[in-house]
Amino acid sequence: MQSKMPDLFLKLLESKLKGVEVVKEFKFHPVRKWRFDYAFPEYKVAVEVDGGVWTGGRHINPAGYINDMEKLNTAASMGWLVLRITTDDRFAIKTYNLIEQTIQIRKDEKH
């Protein structure tokens, strides 16, 4: 069951990166059902939030880890730059600075 609570991380990203489209649950692959937690499609930058780092979540068990490798390697081969953060990192200044810097680099590459 999905929460009816607003996505504070999404709202903060939109506020920090004015004029840059951010899409939650962005389907990036034409065939597979893979989605990025958050994506900036114009710049092919994505953010994956890995939960359960300290509690044995899906991202750190062997099958989840291997599945993530396949997804992220495929994304890289398609030109995506994927930033991985933990749930705790969602509200850290360093995270917003990293995302902003990464998008700026991609903007500069276009020119």
mmCIF file with all atom_site columns, C-alpha atoms in Angstrom:
data_model
loop_
_atom_site.group_PDB
_atom_site.id
_atom_site.type_symbol
_atom_site.label_atom_id
_atom_site.label_alt_id
_atom_site.label_comp_id
_atom_site.label_asym_id
_atom_site.label_entity_id
_atom_site.label_seq_id
_atom_site.pdbx_PDB_ins_code
_atom_site.Cartn_x
_atom_site.Cartn_y
_atom_site.Cartn_z
_atom_site.occupancy
_atom_site.B_iso_or_equiv
_atom_site.pdbx_formal_charge
_atom_site.auth_seq_id
_atom_site.auth_comp_id
_atom_site.auth_asym_id
_atom_site.auth_atom_id
_atom_site.pdbx_PDB_model_num
ATOM 1   C CA . MET A 1 1   ? 0.000  0.000   0.000   1.00 0.00 ? 1   MET A CA 1
ATOM 2   C CA . GLN A 1 2   ? 1.489  3.312   -1.059  1.00 0.00 ? 2   GLN A CA 1
ATOM 3   C CA . SER A 1 3   ? 1.504  6.220   1.320   1.00 0.00 ? 3   SER A CA 1
ATOM 4   C CA . LYS A 1 4   ? -0.689 9.237   0.642   1.00 0.00 ? 4   LYS A CA 1
ATOM 5   C CA . MET A 1 5   ? 2.047  11.391  2.164   1.00 0.00 ? 5   MET A CA 1
ATOM 6   C CA . PRO A 1 6   ? 3.713  13.830  -0.225  1.00 0.00 ? 6   PRO A CA 1
ATOM 7   C CA . ASP A 1 7   ? 7.169  12.823  -1.376  1.00 0.00 ? 7   ASP A CA 1
ATOM 8   C CA . LEU A 1 8   ? 9.331  15.326  0.494   1.00 0.00 ? 8   LEU A CA 1
ATOM 9   C CA . PHE A 1 9   ? 12.499 14.276  -1.345  1.00 0.00 ? 9   PHE A CA 1
ATOM 10  C CA . LEU A 1 10  ? 10.813 14.925  -4.701  1.00 0.00 ? 10  LEU A CA 1
ATOM 11  C CA . LYS A 1 11  ? 9.568  18.330  -3.507  1.00 0.00 ? 11  LYS A CA 1
ATOM 12  C CA . LEU A 1 12  ? 13.038 19.279  -2.286  1.00 0.00 ? 12  LEU A CA 1
ATOM 13  C CA . LEU A 1 13  ? 14.619 18.203  -5.582  1.00 0.00 ? 13  LEU A CA 1
ATOM 14  C CA . GLU A 1 14  ? 12.106 20.284  -7.537  1.00 0.00 ? 14  GLU A CA 1
ATOM 15  C CA . SER A 1 15  ? 12.760 23.258  -5.272  1.00 0.00 ? 15  SER A CA 1
ATOM 16  C CA . LYS A 1 16  ? 16.554 22.985  -5.444  1.00 0.00 ? 16  LYS A CA 1
ATOM 17  C CA . LEU A 1 17  ? 16.717 22.324  -9.205  1.00 0.00 ? 17  LEU A CA 1
ATOM 18  C CA . LYS A 1 18  ? 14.246 24.849  -10.548 1.00 0.00 ? 18  LYS A CA 1
ATOM 19  C CA . GLY A 1 19  ? 13.547 24.375  -14.241 1.00 0.00 ? 19  GLY A CA 1
ATOM 20  C CA . VAL A 1 20  ? 14.923 20.822  -14.328 1.00 0.00 ? 20  VAL A CA 1
ATOM 21  C CA . GLU A 1 21  ? 12.307 18.112  -14.797 1.00 0.00 ? 21  GLU A CA 1
ATOM 22  C CA . VAL A 1 22  ? 12.470 15.357  -12.193 1.00 0.00 ? 22  VAL A CA 1
ATOM 23  C CA . VAL A 1 23  ? 10.350 12.223  -12.641 1.00 0.00 ? 23  VAL A CA 1
ATOM 24  C CA . LYS A 1 24  ? 9.597  9.745   -9.889  1.00 0.00 ? 24  LYS A CA 1
ATOM 25  C CA . GLU A 1 25  ? 9.538  6.050   -10.859 1.00 0.00 ? 25  GLU A CA 1
ATOM 26  C CA . PHE A 1 26  ? 10.881 6.747   -14.347 1.00 0.00 ? 26  PHE A CA 1
ATOM 27  C CA . LYS A 1 27  ? 10.739 3.744   -16.713 1.00 0.00 ? 27  LYS A CA 1
ATOM 28  C CA . PHE A 1 28  ? 14.008 3.984   -18.621 1.00 0.00 ? 28  PHE A CA 1
ATOM 29  C CA . HIS A 1 29  ? 14.135 0.699   -20.527 1.00 0.00 ? 29  HIS A CA 1
ATOM 30  C CA . PRO A 1 30  ? 11.932 0.029   -23.567 1.00 0.00 ? 30  PRO A CA 1
ATOM 31  C CA . VAL A 1 31  ? 11.388 -3.664  -22.772 1.00 0.00 ? 31  VAL A CA 1
ATOM 32  C CA . ARG A 1 32  ? 12.256 -4.388  -19.144 1.00 0.00 ? 32  ARG A CA 1
ATOM 33  C CA . LYS A 1 33  ? 10.053 -3.038  -16.371 1.00 0.00 ? 33  LYS A CA 1
ATOM 34  C CA . TRP A 1 34  ? 12.997 -1.321  -14.712 1.00 0.00 ? 34  TRP A CA 1
ATOM 35  C CA . ARG A 1 35  ? 12.417 2.077   -13.179 1.00 0.00 ? 35  ARG A CA 1
ATOM 36  C CA . PHE A 1 36  ? 14.631 4.630   -11.525 1.00 0.00 ? 36  PHE A CA 1
ATOM 37  C CA . ASP A 1 37  ? 13.456 5.992   -8.194  1.00 0.00 ? 37  ASP A CA 1
ATOM 38  C CA . TYR A 1 38  ? 14.039 9.526   -9.512  1.00 0.00 ? 38  TYR A CA 1
ATOM 39  C CA . ALA A 1 39  ? 15.272 10.653  -12.914 1.00 0.00 ? 39  ALA A CA 1
ATOM 40  C CA . PHE A 1 40  ? 16.225 13.810  -14.734 1.00 0.00 ? 40  PHE A CA 1
ATOM 41  C CA . PRO A 1 41  ? 15.496 12.510  -18.248 1.00 0.00 ? 41  PRO A CA 1
ATOM 42  C CA . GLU A 1 42  ? 16.843 15.508  -20.170 1.00 0.00 ? 42  GLU A CA 1
ATOM 43  C CA . TYR A 1 43  ? 20.304 14.890  -18.692 1.00 0.00 ? 43  TYR A CA 1
ATOM 44  C CA . LYS A 1 44  ? 20.108 11.085  -18.337 1.00 0.00 ? 44  LYS A CA 1
ATOM 45  C CA . VAL A 1 45  ? 20.855 11.350  -14.627 1.00 0.00 ? 45  VAL A CA 1
ATOM 46  C CA . ALA A 1 46  ? 19.045 9.119   -12.141 1.00 0.00 ? 46  ALA A CA 1
ATOM 47  C CA . VAL A 1 47  ? 18.958 8.653   -8.381  1.00 0.00 ? 47  VAL A CA 1
ATOM 48  C CA . GLU A 1 48  ? 18.395 5.259   -6.817  1.00 0.00 ? 48  GLU A CA 1
ATOM 49  C CA . VAL A 1 49  ? 17.536 5.174   -3.118  1.00 0.00 ? 49  VAL A CA 1
ATOM 50  C CA . ASP A 1 50  ? 18.839 1.974   -1.546  1.00 0.00 ? 50  ASP A CA 1
ATOM 51  C CA . GLY A 1 51  ? 16.933 1.172   1.624   1.00 0.00 ? 51  GLY A CA 1
ATOM 52  C CA . GLY A 1 52  ? 17.686 -1.445  4.238   1.00 0.00 ? 52  GLY A CA 1
ATOM 53  C CA . VAL A 1 53  ? 21.446 -0.949  4.134   1.00 0.00 ? 53  VAL A CA 1
ATOM 54  C CA . TRP A 1 54  ? 21.767 -1.680  7.863   1.00 0.00 ? 54  TRP A CA 1
ATOM 55  C CA . THR A 1 55  ? 18.851 -4.105  8.153   1.00 0.00 ? 55  THR A CA 1
ATOM 56  C CA . GLY A 1 56  ? 19.521 -6.614  5.366   1.00 0.00 ? 56  GLY A CA 1
ATOM 57  C CA . GLY A 1 57  ? 17.285 -5.037  2.743   1.00 0.00 ? 57  GLY A CA 1
ATOM 58  C CA . ARG A 1 58  ? 16.789 -6.239  -0.821  1.00 0.00 ? 58  ARG A CA 1
ATOM 59  C CA . HIS A 1 59  ? 19.685 -4.226  -2.232  1.00 0.00 ? 59  HIS A CA 1
ATOM 60  C CA . ILE A 1 60  ? 22.284 -6.042  -0.161  1.00 0.00 ? 60  ILE A CA 1
ATOM 61  C CA . ASN A 1 61  ? 21.105 -9.648  -0.378  1.00 0.00 ? 61  ASN A CA 1
ATOM 62  C CA . PRO A 1 62  ? 22.825 -11.661 -3.133  1.00 0.00 ? 62  PRO A CA 1
ATOM 63  C CA . ALA A 1 63  ? 19.877 -11.881 -5.546  1.00 0.00 ? 63  ALA A CA 1
ATOM 64  C CA . GLY A 1 64  ? 18.961 -8.216  -5.101  1.00 0.00 ? 64  GLY A CA 1
ATOM 65  C CA . TYR A 1 65  ? 22.569 -7.170  -5.546  1.00 0.00 ? 65  TYR A CA 1
ATOM 66  C CA . ILE A 1 66  ? 22.928 -9.163  -8.780  1.00 0.00 ? 66  ILE A CA 1
ATOM 67  C CA . ASN A 1 67  ? 19.627 -7.799  -10.128 1.00 0.00 ? 67  ASN A CA 1
ATOM 68  C CA . ASP A 1 68  ? 20.746 -4.255  -9.313  1.00 0.00 ? 68  ASP A CA 1
ATOM 69  C CA . MET A 1 69  ? 24.033 -4.869  -11.125 1.00 0.00 ? 69  MET A CA 1
ATOM 70  C CA . GLU A 1 70  ? 22.184 -5.955  -14.273 1.00 0.00 ? 70  GLU A CA 1
ATOM 71  C CA . LYS A 1 71  ? 19.854 -2.964  -14.130 1.00 0.00 ? 71  LYS A CA 1
ATOM 72  C CA . LEU A 1 72  ? 22.586 -0.405  -13.447 1.00 0.00 ? 72  LEU A CA 1
ATOM 73  C CA . ASN A 1 73  ? 25.007 -1.846  -16.007 1.00 0.00 ? 73  ASN A CA 1
ATOM 74  C CA . THR A 1 74  ? 22.269 -1.769  -18.642 1.00 0.00 ? 74  THR A CA 1
ATOM 75  C CA . ALA A 1 75  ? 21.429 1.820   -17.686 1.00 0.00 ? 75  ALA A CA 1
ATOM 76  C CA . ALA A 1 76  ? 25.108 2.795   -18.013 1.00 0.00 ? 76  ALA A CA 1
ATOM 77  C CA . SER A 1 77  ? 25.307 1.158   -21.441 1.00 0.00 ? 77  SER A CA 1
ATOM 78  C CA . MET A 1 78  ? 22.327 3.326   -22.443 1.00 0.00 ? 78  MET A CA 1
ATOM 79  C CA . GLY A 1 79  ? 24.148 6.491   -21.346 1.00 0.00 ? 79  GLY A CA 1
ATOM 80  C CA . TRP A 1 80  ? 22.564 6.947   -17.918 1.00 0.00 ? 80  TRP A CA 1
ATOM 81  C CA . LEU A 1 81  ? 24.554 8.175   -14.958 1.00 0.00 ? 81  LEU A CA 1
ATOM 82  C CA . VAL A 1 82  ? 23.025 6.683   -11.813 1.00 0.00 ? 82  VAL A CA 1
ATOM 83  C CA . LEU A 1 83  ? 23.707 8.086   -8.367  1.00 0.00 ? 83  LEU A CA 1
ATOM 84  C CA . ARG A 1 84  ? 23.016 5.685   -5.501  1.00 0.00 ? 84  ARG A CA 1
ATOM 85  C CA . ILE A 1 85  ? 22.069 7.006   -2.094  1.00 0.00 ? 85  ILE A CA 1
ATOM 86  C CA . THR A 1 86  ? 20.671 5.569   1.124   1.00 0.00 ? 86  THR A CA 1
ATOM 87  C CA . THR A 1 87  ? 17.337 6.535   2.629   1.00 0.00 ? 87  THR A CA 1
ATOM 88  C CA . ASP A 1 88  ? 19.262 8.569   5.223   1.00 0.00 ? 88  ASP A CA 1
ATOM 89  C CA . ASP A 1 89  ? 21.025 10.511  2.441   1.00 0.00 ? 89  ASP A CA 1
ATOM 90  C CA . ARG A 1 90  ? 17.744 11.844  1.022   1.00 0.00 ? 90  ARG A CA 1
ATOM 91  C CA . PHE A 1 91  ? 17.808 14.853  3.313   1.00 0.00 ? 91  PHE A CA 1
ATOM 92  C CA . ALA A 1 92  ? 21.553 15.543  3.462   1.00 0.00 ? 92  ALA A CA 1
ATOM 93  C CA . ILE A 1 93  ? 22.899 18.729  1.881   1.00 0.00 ? 93  ILE A CA 1
ATOM 94  C CA . LYS A 1 94  ? 25.717 16.692  0.310   1.00 0.00 ? 94  LYS A CA 1
ATOM 95  C CA . THR A 1 95  ? 23.135 14.727  -1.697  1.00 0.00 ? 95  THR A CA 1
ATOM 96  C CA . TYR A 1 96  ? 21.543 17.830  -3.215  1.00 0.00 ? 96  TYR A CA 1
ATOM 97  C CA . ASN A 1 97  ? 24.963 19.298  -3.945  1.00 0.00 ? 97  ASN A CA 1
ATOM 98  C CA . LEU A 1 98  ? 26.041 16.079  -5.683  1.00 0.00 ? 98  LEU A CA 1
ATOM 99  C CA . ILE A 1 99  ? 22.883 15.930  -7.793  1.00 0.00 ? 99  ILE A CA 1
ATOM 100 C CA . GLU A 1 100 ? 23.143 19.610  -8.699  1.00 0.00 ? 100 GLU A CA 1
ATOM 101 C CA . GLN A 1 101 ? 26.832 19.232  -9.618  1.00 0.00 ? 101 GLN A CA 1
ATOM 102 C CA . THR A 1 102 ? 26.129 16.140  -11.733 1.00 0.00 ? 102 THR A CA 1
ATOM 103 C CA . ILE A 1 103 ? 23.364 17.854  -13.673 1.00 0.00 ? 103 ILE A CA 1
ATOM 104 C CA . GLN A 1 104 ? 25.568 20.907  -14.202 1.00 0.00 ? 104 GLN A CA 1
ATOM 105 C CA . ILE A 1 105 ? 28.298 18.679  -15.645 1.00 0.00 ? 105 ILE A CA 1
ATOM 106 C CA . ARG A 1 106 ? 25.766 17.106  -18.004 1.00 0.00 ? 106 ARG A CA 1
ATOM 107 C CA . LYS A 1 107 ? 24.531 20.586  -19.019 1.00 0.00 ? 107 LYS A CA 1
ATOM 108 C CA . ASP A 1 108 ? 28.112 21.648  -19.741 1.00 0.00 ? 108 ASP A CA 1
ATOM 109 C CA . GLU A 1 109 ? 28.691 18.514  -21.834 1.00 0.00 ? 109 GLU A CA 1
ATOM 110 C CA . LYS A 1 110 ? 25.747 19.484  -24.067 1.00 0.00 ? 110 LYS A CA 1
ATOM 111 C CA . HIS A 1 111 ? 27.408 22.808  -24.942 1.00 0.00 ? 111 HIS A CA 1
#
